[in-house]
Tab-separated table of C-alpha atoms in Angstrom:
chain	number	residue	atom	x	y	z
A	1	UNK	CA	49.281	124.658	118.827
A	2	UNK	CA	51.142	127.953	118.058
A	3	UNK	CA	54.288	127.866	115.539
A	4	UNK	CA	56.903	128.406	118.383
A	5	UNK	CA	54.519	125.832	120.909
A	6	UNK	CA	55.186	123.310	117.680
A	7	UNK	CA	58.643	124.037	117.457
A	8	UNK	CA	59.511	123.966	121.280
A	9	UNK	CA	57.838	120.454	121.226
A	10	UNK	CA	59.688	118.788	118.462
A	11	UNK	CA	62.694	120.388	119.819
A	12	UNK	CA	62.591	118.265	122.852
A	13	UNK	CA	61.333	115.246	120.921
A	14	UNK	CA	64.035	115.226	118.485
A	15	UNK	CA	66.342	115.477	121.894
A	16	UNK	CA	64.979	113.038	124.160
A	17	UNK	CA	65.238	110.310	120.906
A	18	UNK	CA	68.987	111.290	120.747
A	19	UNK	CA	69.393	110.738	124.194
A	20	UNK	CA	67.854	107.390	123.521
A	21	UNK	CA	70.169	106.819	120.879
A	22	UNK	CA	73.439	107.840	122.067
A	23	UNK	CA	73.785	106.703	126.074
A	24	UNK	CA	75.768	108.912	128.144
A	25	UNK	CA	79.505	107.948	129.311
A	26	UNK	CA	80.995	109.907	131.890
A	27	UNK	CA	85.006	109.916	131.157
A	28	UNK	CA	88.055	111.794	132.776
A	29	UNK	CA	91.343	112.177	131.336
A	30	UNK	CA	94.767	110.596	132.888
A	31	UNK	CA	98.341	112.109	132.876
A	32	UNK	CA	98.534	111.336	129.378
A	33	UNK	CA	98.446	113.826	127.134
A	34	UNK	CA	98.374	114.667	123.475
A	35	UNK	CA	98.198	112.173	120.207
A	36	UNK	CA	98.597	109.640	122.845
A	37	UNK	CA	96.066	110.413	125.436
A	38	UNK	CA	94.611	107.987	127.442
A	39	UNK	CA	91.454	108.507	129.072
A	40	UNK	CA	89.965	106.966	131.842
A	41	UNK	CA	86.217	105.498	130.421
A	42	UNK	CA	83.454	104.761	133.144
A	43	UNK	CA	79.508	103.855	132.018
A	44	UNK	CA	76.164	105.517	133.182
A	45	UNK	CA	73.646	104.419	130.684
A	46	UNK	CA	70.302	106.749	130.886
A	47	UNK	CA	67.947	105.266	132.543
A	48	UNK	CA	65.292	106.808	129.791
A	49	UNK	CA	67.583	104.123	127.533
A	50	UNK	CA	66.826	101.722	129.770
A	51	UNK	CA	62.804	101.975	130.180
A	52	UNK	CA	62.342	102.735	125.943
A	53	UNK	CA	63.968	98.916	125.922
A	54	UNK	CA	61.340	97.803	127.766
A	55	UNK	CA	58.792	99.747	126.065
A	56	UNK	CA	59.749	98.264	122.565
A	57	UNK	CA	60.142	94.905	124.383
A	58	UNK	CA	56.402	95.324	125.737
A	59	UNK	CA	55.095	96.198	121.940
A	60	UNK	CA	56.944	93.504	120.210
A	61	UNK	CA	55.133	92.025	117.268
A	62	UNK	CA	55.666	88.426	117.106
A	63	UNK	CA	55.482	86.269	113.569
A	64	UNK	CA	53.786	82.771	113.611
A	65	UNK	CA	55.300	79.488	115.260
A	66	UNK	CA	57.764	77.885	113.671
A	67	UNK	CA	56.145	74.848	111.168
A	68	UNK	CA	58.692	72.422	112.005
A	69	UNK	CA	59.729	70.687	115.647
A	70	UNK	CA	63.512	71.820	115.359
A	71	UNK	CA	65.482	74.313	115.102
A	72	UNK	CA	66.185	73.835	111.396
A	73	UNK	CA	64.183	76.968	110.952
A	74	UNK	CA	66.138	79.225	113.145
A	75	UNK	CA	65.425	80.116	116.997
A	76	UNK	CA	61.595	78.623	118.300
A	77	UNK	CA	59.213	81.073	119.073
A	78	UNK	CA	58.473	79.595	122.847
A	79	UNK	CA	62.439	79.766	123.501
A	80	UNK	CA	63.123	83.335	122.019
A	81	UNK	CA	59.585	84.743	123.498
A	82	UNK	CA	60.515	83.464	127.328
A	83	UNK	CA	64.126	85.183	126.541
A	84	UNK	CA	62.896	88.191	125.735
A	85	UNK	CA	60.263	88.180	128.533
A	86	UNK	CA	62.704	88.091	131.149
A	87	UNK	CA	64.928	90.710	129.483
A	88	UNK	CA	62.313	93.087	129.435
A	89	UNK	CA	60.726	92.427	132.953
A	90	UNK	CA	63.607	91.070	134.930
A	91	UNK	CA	67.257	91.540	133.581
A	92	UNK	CA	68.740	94.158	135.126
A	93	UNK	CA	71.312	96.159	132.743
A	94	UNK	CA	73.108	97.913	136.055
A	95	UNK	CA	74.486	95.050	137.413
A	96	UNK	CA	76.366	94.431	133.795
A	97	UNK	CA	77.163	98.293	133.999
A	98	UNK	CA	78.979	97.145	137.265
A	99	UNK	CA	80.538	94.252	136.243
A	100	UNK	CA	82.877	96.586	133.733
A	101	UNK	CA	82.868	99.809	135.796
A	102	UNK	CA	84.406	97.222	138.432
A	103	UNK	CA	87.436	96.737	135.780
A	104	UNK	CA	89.987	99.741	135.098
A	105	UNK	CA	88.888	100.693	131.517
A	106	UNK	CA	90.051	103.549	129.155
A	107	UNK	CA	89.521	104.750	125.786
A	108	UNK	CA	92.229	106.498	123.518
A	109	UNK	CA	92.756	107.770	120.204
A	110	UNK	CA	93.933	105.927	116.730
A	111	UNK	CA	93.924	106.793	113.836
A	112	UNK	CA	91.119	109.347	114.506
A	113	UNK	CA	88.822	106.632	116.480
A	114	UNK	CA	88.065	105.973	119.636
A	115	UNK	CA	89.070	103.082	120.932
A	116	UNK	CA	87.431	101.593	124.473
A	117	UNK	CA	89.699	98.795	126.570
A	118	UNK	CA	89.795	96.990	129.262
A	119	UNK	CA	93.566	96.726	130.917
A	120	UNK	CA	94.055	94.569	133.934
A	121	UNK	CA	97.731	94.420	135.422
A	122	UNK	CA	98.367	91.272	137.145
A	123	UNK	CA	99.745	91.844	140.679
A	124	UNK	CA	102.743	89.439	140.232
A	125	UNK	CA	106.035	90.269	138.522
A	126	UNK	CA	107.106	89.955	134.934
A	127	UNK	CA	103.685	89.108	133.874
A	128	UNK	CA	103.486	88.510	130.264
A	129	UNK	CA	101.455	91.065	128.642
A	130	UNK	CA	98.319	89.619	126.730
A	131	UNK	CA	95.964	91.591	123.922
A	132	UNK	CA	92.352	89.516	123.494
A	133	UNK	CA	89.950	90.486	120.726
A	134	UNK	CA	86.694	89.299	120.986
A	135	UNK	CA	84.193	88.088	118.154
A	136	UNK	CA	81.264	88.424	117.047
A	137	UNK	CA	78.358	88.643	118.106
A	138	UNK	CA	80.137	88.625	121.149
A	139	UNK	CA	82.040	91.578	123.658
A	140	UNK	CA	84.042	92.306	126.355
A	141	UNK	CA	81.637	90.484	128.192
A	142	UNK	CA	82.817	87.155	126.692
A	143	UNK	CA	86.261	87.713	128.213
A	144	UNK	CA	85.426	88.484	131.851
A	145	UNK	CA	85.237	85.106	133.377
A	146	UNK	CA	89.026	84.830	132.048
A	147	UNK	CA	90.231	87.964	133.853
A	148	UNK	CA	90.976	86.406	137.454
A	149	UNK	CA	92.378	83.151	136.255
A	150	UNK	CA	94.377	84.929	133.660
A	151	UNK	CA	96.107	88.150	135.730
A	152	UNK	CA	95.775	85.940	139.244
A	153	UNK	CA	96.957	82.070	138.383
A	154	UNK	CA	97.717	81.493	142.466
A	155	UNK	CA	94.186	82.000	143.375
A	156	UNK	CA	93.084	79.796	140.683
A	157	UNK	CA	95.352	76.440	140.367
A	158	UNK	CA	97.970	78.111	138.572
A	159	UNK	CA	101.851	79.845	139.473
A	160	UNK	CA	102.714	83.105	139.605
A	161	UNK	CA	104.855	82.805	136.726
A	162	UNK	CA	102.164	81.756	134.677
A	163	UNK	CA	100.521	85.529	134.992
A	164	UNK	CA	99.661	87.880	132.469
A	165	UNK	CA	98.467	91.589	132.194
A	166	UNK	CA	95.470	91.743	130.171
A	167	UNK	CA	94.258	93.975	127.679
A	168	UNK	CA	90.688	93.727	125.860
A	169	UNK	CA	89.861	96.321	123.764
A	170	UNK	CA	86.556	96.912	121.749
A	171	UNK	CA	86.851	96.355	118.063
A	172	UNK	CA	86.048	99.467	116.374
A	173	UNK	CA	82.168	99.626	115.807
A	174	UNK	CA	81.529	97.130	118.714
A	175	UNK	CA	80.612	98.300	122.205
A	176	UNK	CA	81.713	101.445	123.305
A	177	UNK	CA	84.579	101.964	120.969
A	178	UNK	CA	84.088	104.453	118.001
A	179	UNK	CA	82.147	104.095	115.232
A	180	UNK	CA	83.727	103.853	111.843
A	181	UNK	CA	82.537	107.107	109.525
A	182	UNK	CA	84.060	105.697	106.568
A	183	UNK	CA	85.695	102.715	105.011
A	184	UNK	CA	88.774	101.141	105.802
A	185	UNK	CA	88.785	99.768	109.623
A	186	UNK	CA	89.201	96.122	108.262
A	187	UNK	CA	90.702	93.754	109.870
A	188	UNK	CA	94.508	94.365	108.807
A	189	UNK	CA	93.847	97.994	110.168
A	190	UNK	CA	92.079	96.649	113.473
A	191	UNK	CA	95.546	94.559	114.112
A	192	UNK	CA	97.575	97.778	113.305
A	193	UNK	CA	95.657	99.174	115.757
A	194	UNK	CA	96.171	97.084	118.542
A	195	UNK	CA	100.301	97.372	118.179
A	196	UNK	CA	99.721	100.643	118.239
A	197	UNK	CA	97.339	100.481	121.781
A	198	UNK	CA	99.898	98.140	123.127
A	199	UNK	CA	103.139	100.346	122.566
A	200	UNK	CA	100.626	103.158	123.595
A	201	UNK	CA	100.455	101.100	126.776
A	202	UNK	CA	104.052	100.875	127.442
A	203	UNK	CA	104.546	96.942	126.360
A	204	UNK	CA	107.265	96.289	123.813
A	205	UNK	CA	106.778	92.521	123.813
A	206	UNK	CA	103.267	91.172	124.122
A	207	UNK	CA	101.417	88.315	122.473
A	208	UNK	CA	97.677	87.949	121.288
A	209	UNK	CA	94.904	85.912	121.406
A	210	UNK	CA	91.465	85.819	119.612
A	211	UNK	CA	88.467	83.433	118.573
A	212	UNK	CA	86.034	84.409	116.113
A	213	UNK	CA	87.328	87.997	114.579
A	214	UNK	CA	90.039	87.518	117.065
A	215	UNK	CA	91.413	84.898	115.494
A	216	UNK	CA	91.376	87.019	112.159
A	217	UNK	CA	93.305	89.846	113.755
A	218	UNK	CA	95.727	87.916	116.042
A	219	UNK	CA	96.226	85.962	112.163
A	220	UNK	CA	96.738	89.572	110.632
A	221	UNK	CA	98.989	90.768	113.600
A	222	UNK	CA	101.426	87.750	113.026
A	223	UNK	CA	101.329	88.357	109.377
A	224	UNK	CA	102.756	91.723	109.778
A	225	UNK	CA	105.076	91.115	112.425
A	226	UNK	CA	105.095	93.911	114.417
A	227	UNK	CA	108.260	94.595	116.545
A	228	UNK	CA	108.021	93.125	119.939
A	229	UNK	CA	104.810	90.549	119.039
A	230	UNK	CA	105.680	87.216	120.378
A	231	UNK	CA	103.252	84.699	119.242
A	232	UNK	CA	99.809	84.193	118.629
A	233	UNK	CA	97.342	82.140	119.782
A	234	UNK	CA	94.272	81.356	118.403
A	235	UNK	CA	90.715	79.159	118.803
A	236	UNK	CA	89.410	79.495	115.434
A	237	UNK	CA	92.141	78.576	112.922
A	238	UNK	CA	92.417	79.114	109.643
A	239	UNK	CA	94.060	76.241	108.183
A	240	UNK	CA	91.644	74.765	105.190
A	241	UNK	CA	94.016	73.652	102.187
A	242	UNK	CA	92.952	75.602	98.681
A	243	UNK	CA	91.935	72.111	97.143
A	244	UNK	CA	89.347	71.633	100.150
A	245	UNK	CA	88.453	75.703	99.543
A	246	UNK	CA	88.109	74.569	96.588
A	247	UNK	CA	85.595	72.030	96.598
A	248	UNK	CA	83.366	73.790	99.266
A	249	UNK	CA	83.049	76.931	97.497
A	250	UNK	CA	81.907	74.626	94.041
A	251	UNK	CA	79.901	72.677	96.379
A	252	UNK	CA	81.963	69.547	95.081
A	253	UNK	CA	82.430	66.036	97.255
A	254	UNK	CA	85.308	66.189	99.524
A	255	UNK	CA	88.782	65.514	97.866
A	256	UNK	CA	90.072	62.281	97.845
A	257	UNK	CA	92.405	61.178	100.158
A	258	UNK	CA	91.365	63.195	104.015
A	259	UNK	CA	92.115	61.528	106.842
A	260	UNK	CA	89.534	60.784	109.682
A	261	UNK	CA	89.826	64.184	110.935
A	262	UNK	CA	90.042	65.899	107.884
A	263	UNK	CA	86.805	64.820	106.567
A	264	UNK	CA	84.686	65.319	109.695
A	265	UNK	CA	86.261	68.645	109.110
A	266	UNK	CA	84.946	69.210	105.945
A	267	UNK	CA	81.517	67.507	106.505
A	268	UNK	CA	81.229	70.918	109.249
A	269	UNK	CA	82.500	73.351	106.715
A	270	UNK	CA	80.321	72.024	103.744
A	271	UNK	CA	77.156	72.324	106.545
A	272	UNK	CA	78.155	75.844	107.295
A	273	UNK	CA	78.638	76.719	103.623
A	274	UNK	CA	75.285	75.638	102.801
A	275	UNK	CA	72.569	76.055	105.423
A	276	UNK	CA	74.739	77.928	108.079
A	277	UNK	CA	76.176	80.731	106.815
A	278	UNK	CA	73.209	82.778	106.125
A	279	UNK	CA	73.561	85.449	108.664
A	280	UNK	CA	77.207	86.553	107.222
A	281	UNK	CA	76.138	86.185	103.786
A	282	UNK	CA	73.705	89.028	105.003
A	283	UNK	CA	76.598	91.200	106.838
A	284	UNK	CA	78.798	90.652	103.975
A	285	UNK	CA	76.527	91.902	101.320
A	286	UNK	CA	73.726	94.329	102.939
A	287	UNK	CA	74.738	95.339	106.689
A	288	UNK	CA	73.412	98.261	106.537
A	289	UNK	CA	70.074	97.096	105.288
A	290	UNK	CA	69.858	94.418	108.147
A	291	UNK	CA	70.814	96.746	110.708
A	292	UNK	CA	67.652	99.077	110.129
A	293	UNK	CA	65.607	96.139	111.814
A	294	UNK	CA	68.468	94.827	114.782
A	295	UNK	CA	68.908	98.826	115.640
A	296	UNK	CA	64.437	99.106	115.636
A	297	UNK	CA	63.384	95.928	117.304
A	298	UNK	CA	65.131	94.729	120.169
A	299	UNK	CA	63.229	90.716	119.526
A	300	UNK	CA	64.369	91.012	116.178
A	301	UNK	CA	68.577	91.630	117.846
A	302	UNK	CA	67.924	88.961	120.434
A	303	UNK	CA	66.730	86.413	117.895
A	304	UNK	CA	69.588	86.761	115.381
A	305	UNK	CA	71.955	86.324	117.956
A	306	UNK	CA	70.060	83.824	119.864
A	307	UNK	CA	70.899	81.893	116.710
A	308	UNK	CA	74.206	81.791	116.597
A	309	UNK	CA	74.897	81.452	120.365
A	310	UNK	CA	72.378	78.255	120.310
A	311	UNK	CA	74.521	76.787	117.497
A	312	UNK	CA	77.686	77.816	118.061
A	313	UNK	CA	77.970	76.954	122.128
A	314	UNK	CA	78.593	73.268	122.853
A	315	UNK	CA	75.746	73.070	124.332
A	316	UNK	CA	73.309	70.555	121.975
A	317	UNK	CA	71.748	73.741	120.663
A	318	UNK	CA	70.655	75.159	123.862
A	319	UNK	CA	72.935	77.898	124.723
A	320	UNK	CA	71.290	78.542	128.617
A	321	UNK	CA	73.143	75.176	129.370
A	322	UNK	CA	76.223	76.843	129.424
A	323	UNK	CA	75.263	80.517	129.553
A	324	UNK	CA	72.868	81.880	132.289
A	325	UNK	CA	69.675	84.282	131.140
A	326	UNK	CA	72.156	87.160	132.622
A	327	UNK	CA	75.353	86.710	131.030
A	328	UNK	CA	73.505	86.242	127.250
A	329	UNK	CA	71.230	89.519	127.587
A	330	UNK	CA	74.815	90.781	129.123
A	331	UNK	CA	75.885	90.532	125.433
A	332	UNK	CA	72.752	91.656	123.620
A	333	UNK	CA	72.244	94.200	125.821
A	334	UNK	CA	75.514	95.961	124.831
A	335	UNK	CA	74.865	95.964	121.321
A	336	UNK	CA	71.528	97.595	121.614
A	337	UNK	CA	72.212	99.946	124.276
A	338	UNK	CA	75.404	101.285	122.076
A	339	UNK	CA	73.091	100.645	118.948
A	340	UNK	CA	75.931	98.725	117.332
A	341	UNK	CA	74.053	96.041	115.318
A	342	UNK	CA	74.669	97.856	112.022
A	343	UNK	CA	78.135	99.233	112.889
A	344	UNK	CA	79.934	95.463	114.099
A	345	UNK	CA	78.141	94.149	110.750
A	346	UNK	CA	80.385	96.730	108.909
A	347	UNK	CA	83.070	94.575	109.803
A	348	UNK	CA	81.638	91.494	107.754
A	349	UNK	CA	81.384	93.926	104.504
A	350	UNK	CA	85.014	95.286	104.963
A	351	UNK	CA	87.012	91.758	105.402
A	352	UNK	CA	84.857	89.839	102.673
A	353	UNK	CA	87.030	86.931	103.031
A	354	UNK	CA	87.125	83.427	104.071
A	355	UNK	CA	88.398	83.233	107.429
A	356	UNK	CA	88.782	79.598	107.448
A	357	UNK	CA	90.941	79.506	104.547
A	358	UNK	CA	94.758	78.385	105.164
A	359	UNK	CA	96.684	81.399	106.769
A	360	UNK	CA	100.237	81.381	105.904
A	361	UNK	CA	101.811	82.479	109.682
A	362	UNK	CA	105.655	81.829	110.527
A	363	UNK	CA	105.459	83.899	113.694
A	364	UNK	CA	105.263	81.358	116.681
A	365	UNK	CA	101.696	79.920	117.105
A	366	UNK	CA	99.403	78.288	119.663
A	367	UNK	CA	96.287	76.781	118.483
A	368	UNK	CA	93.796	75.112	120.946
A	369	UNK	CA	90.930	72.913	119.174
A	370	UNK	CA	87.689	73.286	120.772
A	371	UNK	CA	85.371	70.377	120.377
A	372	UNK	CA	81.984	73.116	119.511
A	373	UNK	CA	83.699	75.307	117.300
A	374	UNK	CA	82.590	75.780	113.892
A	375	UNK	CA	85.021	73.357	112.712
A	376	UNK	CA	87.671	71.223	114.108
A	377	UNK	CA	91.038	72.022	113.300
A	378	UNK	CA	92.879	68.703	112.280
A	379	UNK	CA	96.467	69.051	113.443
A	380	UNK	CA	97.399	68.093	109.885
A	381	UNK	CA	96.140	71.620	108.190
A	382	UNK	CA	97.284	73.246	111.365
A	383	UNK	CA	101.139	72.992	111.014
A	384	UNK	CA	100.874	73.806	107.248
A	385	UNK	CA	99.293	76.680	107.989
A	386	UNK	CA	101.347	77.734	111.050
A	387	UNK	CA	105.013	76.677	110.430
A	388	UNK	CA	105.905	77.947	113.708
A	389	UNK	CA	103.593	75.899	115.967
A	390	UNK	CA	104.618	76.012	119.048
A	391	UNK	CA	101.570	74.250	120.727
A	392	UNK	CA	98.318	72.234	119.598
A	393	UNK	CA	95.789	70.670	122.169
A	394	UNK	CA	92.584	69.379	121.620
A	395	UNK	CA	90.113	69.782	124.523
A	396	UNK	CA	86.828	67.920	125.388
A	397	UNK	CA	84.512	70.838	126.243
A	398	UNK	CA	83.798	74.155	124.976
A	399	UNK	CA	82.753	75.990	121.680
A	400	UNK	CA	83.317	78.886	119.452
A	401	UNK	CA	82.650	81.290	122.733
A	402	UNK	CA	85.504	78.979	124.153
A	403	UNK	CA	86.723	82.059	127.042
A	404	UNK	CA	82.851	82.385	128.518
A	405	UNK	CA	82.083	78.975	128.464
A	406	UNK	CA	84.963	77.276	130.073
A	407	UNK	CA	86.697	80.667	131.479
A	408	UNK	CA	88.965	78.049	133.324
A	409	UNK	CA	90.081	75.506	130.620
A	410	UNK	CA	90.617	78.635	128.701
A	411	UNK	CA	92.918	80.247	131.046
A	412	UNK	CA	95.067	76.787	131.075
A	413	UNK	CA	95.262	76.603	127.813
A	414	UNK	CA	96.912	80.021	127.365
A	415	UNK	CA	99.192	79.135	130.276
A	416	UNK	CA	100.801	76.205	128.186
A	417	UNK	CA	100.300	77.903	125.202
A	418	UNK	CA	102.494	80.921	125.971
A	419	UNK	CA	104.630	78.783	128.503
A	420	UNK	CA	107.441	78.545	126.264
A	421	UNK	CA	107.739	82.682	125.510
A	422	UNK	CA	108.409	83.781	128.587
């Protein structure tokens, strides 16, 4: 092959992989204009993205069966290889694409990054207007279920008063938000952020919600008290007393004294401390090095989050119970179409906290105890942590993905949780 030949050829090589790498989203701008531009955001995925998922799918390299009957060594191989079968020969990505191009979404500018959202007004007056953070390894697609029952209560058991416009942005290196290029979008600067996108948005009273990193941020929003926030509400609390810190981080028996509720508490903390924490342990210390392999191998992405949803979803360790084929490659799909595996894990390095440790929050608070979660909330850490509780329920379904598994309970519990703000 001739020198220019050679050059002509890796010329198009080198720009069909960055197609691959960097999908395609067709945007137009609104009225808005200047520093505080918002831009309408619709997605067109390539379909050559589409096909080299199924090509790496297809020429997956698969380890040896698991040596134990359980799960105890992370996701089986029979379970992960029939999920991952179906995603690459039956899941079709365009019907997610419509699911969100169905939703008004827009993407503006802060603090030099793009941020993607999702803003729903509700059709009935004086709706209360609501900011939602996802988690991870979850999405906007977590939250969709919520949308109807949320910003229309009439057509769902619910009162017109108990509506709320609805805004669900993408954390920045998750989705189709911007990726960080440098350090500093932790979560303090995330909940910045989002007073910033709702003033942006014309709301000068709002509250905000979150489970999983949303819980973090709606915690860090109420710690700074931005003008015009409300309350909080939130499905992953962080209430644990130092002593109890204490004794998990030294790997010490529970202090003396818990109550019933406080101990069964602990018992799930100590479990996640010691054989179920491995996965952030990774984020927190090396996400760049684990996100060579999630952003290569789209098995190796399924599996790790296969993981956590199987665990984390009240669901006896079968997530499919609660979440369909569809609505889990929904999730996964995102991430490796946007190739944000190593980006969201950035997220883990920045914070490098314990989230579960005691918050101190005097802004009102709602807190809604889920019976999956990582850990059960007792009440009794809960109002020492939030002086300004304003509500507490404990449910009897749902898990840490609380919104996509029970989209309905979920929308009742913000109803009374909020009820008193209006």
């Amino acid at each position: 092959m001739k020198k220019n030949q050679r050059y002509l050829a890796n010329t198009l090589i080198t720009g069909a992989l960055a197609l691959l790498a960097t999908p395609i989203f067709a945007q137009s701008v609104s009225a808005t204009k200047g520093a505080d531009q918002i831009r309408h955001f619709h997605i067109n995925v390539p379909q050559a993205a589409i096909a080299d998922l199924r090509q790496r799918i297809a020429a997956t390299r698969w380890p040896e069966k698991e040596t134990v009957k359980d799960q105890t060594q992370g996701v089986q191989l029979e379970k992960i290889q029939k999920l991952v079968k179906y995603w690459g020969t039956t899941y079709d990505w365009r019907k997610a694409e419509a699911k969100l191009n169905a939703l008004p979404q827009f993407i503006t500018t802060i603090d030099g990054l793009d941020i993607q959202f999702v803003h729903i007004k509700s059709k009935h007056k004086n709706a209360m207007p609501l900011i939602i953070t996802h988690g991870w390894p979850g999405s906007i697609f977590e939250l969709l279920k919520i949308v109807g029952p949320l910003t229309d209560p009439t057509a769902y058991g619910g009162r017109a008063e108990d509506a709320f416009d609805l805004v669900l942005p993408s954390m920045p290196g998750y989705g189709f938000s911007g990726k960080p290029q440098g350090t500093g979008w932790d979560a303090d600067h995330i909940a910045t952020a989002w007073d910033v996108l709702m003033k942006r948005l014309g709301y000068q009273h709002y509250v905000a919600q979150g489970g999983d990193w949303g819980s973090v941020v709606a915690d860090k929003m109420a710690h700074q008290k931005p003008a015009g926030l409300l309350g909080i509400h939130v499905n992953m609390p962080a209430t644990v007393p130092a002593d109890v810190a204490k004794a998990l981080n030294n790997g010490e028996p529970a202090p003396a004294g818990l109550s019933v509720k406080e101990k069964a508490a602990f018992e799930s903390l100590n479990y996640l401390y010691k054989k179920g924490g491995g996965y952030a342990a990774m984020m927190v210390t090396r996400p760049q090095t684990l996100g060579y392999g999630l952003s290569d191998s789209p098995a190796g992405l399924a599996s790790f989050f296969y993981d956590k949803l199987n665990e984390w979803t009240f669901s006896g360790g079968d997530a499919e119970k609660v979440l369909t084929k569809d609505e889990i490659l929904d999730d996964i799909s995102l991430y490796w179409l946007t190739n944000t595996a190593a980006s969201s894990a950035q997220l883990y390095w920045e914070n490098n906290a314990n989230n579960f440790n005691a918050v101190d929050i005097s802004v009102p608070a709602a807190v809604t105890v889920f019976p999956g979660e990582i850990y059960q909330a007792p009440k009794s850490w809960t109002e020492r942590s939030y002086h300004n509780l304003i509500y507490f329920n404990e449910v009897s379904k749902g898990g840490h993905f609380a919104a996509w598994e029970e989209p309905q309970l979920f929308a009742e519990e913000l109803r009374a949780a909020f009820k008193s703000l209006r």
